[in-house]
C-alpha positions as a Markdown table, in Angstrom:
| # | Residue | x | y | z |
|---|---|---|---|---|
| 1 | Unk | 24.5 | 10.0 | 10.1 |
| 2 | Unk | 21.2 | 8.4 | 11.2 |
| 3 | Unk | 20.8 | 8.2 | 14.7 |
| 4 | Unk | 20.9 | 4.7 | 16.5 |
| 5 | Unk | 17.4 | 5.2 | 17.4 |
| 6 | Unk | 16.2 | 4.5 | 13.6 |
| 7 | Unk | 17.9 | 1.2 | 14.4 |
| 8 | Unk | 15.6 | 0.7 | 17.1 |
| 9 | Unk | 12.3 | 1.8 | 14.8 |
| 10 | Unk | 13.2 | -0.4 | 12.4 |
| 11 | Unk | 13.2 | -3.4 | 14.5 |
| 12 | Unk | 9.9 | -2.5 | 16.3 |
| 13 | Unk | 8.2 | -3.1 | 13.0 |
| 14 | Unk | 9.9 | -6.1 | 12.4 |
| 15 | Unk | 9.4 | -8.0 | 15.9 |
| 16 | Unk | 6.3 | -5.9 | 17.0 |
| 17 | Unk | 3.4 | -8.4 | 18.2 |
| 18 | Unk | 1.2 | -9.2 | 14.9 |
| 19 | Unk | -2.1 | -7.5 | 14.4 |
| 20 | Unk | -5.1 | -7.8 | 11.9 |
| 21 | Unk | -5.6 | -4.5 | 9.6 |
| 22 | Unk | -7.6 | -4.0 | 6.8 |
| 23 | Unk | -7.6 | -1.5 | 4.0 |
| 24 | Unk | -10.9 | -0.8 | 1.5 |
| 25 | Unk | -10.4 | 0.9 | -2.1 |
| 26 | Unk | -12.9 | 3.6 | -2.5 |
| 27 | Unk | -11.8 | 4.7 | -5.8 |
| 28 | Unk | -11.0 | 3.3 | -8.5 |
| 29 | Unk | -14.2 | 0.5 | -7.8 |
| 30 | Unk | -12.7 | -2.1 | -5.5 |
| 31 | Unk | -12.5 | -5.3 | -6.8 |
| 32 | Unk | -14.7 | -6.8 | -4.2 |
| 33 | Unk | -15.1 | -7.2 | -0.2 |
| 34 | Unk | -12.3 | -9.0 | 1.2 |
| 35 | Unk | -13.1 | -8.3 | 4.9 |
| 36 | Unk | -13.3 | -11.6 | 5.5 |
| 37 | Unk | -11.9 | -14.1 | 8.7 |
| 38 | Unk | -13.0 | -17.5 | 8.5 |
| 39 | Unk | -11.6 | -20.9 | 8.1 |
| 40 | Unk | -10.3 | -20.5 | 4.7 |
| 41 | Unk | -8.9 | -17.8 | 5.7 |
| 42 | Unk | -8.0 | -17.6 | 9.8 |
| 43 | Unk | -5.7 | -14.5 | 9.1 |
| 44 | Unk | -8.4 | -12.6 | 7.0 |
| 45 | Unk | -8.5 | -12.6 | 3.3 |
| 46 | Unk | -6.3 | -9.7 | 2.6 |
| 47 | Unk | -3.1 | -11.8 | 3.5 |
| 48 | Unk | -3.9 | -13.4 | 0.0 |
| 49 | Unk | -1.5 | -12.1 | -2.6 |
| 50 | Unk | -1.9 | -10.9 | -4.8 |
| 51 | Unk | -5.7 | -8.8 | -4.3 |
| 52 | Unk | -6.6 | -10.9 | -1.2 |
| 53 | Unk | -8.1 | -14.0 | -2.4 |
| 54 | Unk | -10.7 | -12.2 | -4.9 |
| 55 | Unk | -9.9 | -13.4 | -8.6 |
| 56 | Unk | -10.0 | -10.6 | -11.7 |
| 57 | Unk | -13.6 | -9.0 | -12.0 |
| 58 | Unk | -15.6 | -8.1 | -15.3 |
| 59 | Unk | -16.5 | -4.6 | -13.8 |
| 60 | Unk | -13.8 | -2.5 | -14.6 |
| 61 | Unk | -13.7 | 1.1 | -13.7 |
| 62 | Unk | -12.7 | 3.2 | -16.3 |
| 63 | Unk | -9.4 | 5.3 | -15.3 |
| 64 | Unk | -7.7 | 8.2 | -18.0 |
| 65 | Unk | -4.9 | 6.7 | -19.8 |
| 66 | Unk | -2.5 | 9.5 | -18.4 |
| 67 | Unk | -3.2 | 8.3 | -14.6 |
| 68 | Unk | -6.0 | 9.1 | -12.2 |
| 69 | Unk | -7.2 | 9.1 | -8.9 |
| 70 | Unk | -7.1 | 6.6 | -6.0 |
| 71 | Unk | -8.6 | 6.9 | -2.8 |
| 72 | Unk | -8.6 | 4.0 | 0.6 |
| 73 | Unk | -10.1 | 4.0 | 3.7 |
| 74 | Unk | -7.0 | 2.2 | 5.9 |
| 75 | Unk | -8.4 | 2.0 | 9.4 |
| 76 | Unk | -11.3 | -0.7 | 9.1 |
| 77 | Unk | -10.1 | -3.3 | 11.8 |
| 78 | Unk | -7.8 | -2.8 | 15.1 |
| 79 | Unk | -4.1 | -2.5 | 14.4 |
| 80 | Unk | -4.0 | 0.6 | 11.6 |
| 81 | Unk | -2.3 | 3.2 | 14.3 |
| 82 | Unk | 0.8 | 2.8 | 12.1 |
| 83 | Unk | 1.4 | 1.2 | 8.6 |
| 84 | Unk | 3.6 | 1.3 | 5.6 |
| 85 | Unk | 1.7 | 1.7 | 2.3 |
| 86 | Unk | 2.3 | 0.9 | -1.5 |
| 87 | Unk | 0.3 | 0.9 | -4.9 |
| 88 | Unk | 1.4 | -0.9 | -7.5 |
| 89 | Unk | 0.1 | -1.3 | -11.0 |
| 90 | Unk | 0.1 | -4.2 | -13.9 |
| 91 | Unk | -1.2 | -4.3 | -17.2 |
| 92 | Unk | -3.0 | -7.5 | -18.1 |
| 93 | Unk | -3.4 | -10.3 | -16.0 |
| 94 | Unk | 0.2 | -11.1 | -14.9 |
| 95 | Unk | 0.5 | -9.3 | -11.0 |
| 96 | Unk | 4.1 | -10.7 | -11.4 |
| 97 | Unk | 4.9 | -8.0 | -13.8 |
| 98 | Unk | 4.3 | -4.8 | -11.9 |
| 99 | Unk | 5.3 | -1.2 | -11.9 |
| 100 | Unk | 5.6 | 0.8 | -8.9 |
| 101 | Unk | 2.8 | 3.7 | -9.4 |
| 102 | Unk | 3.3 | 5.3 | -6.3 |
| 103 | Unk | 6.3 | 5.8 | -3.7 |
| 104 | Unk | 5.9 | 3.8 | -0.5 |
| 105 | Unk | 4.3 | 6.2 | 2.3 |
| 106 | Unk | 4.0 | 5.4 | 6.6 |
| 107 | Unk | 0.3 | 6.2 | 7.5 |
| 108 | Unk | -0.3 | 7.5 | 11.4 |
| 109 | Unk | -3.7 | 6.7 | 12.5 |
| 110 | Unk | -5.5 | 8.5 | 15.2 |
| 111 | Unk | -5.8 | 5.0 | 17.3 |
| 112 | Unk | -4.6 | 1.7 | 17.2 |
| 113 | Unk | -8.3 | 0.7 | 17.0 |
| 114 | Unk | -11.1 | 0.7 | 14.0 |
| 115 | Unk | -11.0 | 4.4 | 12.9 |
| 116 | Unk | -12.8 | 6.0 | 10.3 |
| 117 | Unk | -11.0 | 8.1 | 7.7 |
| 118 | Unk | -9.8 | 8.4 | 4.2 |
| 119 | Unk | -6.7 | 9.1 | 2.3 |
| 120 | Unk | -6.7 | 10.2 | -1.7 |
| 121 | Unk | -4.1 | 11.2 | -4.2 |
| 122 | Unk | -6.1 | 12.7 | -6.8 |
| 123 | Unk | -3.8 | 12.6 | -9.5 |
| 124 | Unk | -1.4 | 9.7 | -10.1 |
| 125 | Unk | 0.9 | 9.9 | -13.1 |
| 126 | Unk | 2.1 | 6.6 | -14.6 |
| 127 | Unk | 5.6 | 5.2 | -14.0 |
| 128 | Unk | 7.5 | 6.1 | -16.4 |
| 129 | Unk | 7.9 | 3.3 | -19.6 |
| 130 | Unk | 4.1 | 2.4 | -18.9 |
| 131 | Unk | 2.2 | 3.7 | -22.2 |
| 132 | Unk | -0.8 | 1.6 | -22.2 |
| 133 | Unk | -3.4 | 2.2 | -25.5 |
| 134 | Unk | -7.6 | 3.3 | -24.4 |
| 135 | Unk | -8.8 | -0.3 | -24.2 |
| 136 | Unk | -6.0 | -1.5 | -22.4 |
| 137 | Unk | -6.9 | -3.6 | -18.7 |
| 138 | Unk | -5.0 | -3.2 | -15.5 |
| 139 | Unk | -5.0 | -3.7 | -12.1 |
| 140 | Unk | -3.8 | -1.3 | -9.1 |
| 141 | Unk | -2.8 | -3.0 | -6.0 |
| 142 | Unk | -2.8 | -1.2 | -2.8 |
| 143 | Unk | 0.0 | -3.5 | 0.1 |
| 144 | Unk | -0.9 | -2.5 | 3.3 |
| 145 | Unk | 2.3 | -3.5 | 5.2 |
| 146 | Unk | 1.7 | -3.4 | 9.3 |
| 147 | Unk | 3.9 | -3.9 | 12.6 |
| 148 | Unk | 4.1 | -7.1 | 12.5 |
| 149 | Unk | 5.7 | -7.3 | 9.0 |
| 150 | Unk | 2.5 | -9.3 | 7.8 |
| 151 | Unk | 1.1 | -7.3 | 4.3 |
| 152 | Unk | -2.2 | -7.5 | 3.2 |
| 153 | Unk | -3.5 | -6.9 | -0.5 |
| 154 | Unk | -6.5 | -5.0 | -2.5 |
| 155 | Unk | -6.9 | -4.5 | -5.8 |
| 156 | Unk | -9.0 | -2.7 | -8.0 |
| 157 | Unk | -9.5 | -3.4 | -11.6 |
| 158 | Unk | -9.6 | -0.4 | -14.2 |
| 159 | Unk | -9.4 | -0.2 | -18.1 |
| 160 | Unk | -7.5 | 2.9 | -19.7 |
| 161 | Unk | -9.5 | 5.3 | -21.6 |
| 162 | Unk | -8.7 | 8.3 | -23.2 |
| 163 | Unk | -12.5 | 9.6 | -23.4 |
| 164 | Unk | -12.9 | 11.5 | -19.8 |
| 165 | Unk | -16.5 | 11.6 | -20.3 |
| 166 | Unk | -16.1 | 7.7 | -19.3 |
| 167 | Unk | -14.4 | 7.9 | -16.4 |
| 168 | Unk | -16.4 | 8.3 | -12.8 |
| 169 | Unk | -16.1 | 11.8 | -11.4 |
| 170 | Unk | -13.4 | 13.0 | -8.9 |
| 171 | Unk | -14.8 | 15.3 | -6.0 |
| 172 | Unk | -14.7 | 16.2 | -2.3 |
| 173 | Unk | -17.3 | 13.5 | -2.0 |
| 174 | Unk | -15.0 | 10.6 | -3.0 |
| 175 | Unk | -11.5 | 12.3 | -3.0 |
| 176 | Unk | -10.8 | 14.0 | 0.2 |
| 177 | Unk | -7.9 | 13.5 | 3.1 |
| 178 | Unk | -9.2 | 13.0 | 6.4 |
| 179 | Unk | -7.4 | 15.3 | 8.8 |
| 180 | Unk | -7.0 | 12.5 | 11.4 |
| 181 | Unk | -5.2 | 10.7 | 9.4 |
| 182 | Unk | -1.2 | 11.7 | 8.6 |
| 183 | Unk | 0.9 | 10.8 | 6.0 |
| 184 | Unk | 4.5 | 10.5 | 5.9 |
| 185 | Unk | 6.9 | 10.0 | 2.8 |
| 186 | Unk | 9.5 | 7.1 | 4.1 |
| 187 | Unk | 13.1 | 5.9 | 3.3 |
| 188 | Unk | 15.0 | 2.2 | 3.7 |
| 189 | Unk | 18.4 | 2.4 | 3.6 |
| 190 | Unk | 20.8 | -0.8 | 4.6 |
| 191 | Unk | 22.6 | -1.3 | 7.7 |
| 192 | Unk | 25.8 | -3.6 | 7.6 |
| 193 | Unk | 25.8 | -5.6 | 10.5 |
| 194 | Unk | 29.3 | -7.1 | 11.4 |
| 195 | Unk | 29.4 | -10.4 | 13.4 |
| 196 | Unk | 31.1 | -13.4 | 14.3 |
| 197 | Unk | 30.6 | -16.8 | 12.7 |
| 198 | Unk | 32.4 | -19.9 | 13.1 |
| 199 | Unk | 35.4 | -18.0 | 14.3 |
| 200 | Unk | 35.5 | -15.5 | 10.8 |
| 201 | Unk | 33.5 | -11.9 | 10.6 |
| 202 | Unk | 31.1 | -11.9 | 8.3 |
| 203 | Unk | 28.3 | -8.7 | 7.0 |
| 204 | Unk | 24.7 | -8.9 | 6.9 |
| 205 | Unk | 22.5 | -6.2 | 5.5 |
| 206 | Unk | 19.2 | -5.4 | 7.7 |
| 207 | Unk | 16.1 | -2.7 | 6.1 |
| 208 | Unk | 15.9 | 0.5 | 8.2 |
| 209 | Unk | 12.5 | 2.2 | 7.6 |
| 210 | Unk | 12.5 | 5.9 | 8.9 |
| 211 | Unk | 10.3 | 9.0 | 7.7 |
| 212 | Unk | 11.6 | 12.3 | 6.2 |
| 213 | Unk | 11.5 | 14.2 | 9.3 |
| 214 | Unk | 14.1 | 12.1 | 10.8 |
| 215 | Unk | 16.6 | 13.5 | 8.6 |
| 216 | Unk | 16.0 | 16.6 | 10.4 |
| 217 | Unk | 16.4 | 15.5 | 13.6 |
């Protein structure tokens, strides 16, 4: 059984007081700089889904048709301490038809301020069903979900190849875990709440986010 103090984690994130993070895509190229506030934007342009407010680019990194590398820097602005992260992927142009590509994961940052730091997973298999041909475009989308609940979005445009020659090299230069930053694999499971309305009991599911370690505990 989960201990009530999951309960209390999970609303934490949900009513903690909201804060501005930003996340940059090292690798694959990054579709563009979105580290922008202004007043198109008062939140910052990252709260723009789907690849914060920067439309498809022409220059598209080449990526290996069987999966590749990604690597993000998550701790640009004030507010990174603690974060929920997920990558997606989409073949073509349509963001509404995406396939997971990586499980979500909790980041713990050294400081709720501006840190430096990277995070990489150097080899990424595709979801399963996704056999796209060399030639083929995509996008990757990293969410960046913080406290707050607010998500911000990055994307980075690649086209599948099967000729490795073409894709930009993976090293300790560009692919490397920063030891001050952890990661965590997470969980949501569903909590039925029971309460009273207009004089009948009804039930009302709530997300609980908790890390692996929990189960532990």
């Amino acid at each position: 059984m989960i201990a009530f103090a999951h309960v209390i984690t999970a609303i934490v994130w949900l009513l903690a007081d909201s804060v501005h993070g930003h996340c940059v895509i090292t690798y694959p190229g990054w579709r563009g700089n979105n580290l922008i506030t202004n007043v198109s934007f008062p939140y910052g342009m990252q709260r723009s889904y789907p690849c914060g407010g920067l439309d498809v680019t022409q220059n598209r990194t080449a990526w290996p048709i069987t999966g590749g590398a990604v690597a993000l820097q998550p701790g640009w602005f004030a507010g990174h301490a603690t974060a929920l992260m997920y990558l997606n992927i989409w073949l073509g142009l349509d963001p509404d038809n995406y396939a997971t590509l990586w499980p979500m994961f909790e980041i713990l940052g050294p400081s709720d301020n501006p840190y430096p730091g990277t995070i990489c997973l150097p080899q990424i298999s595709l979801p399963n069903g996704l056999t796209p041909s060399s030639g083929d475009f995509a996008t990757i989308q990293v969410v960046q979900t913080l406290k707050s609940g607010a998500s911000l979005f990055s994307c980075a445009d690649i086209v599948f190849t099967d000729d490795l020659s073409q894709v930009p090299s993976v090293n300790e230069t560009n692919c490397f875990n920063s030891t001050s930053i952890k990661v965590e694999s997470v969980q949501i499971c569903w909590w039925i709440i029971d309460y009273r309305k207009w004089d009948k009991w009804e039930s009302e599911s709530i997300p609980a986010v908790y890390d692996d370690d929990d189960n532990n505990n």
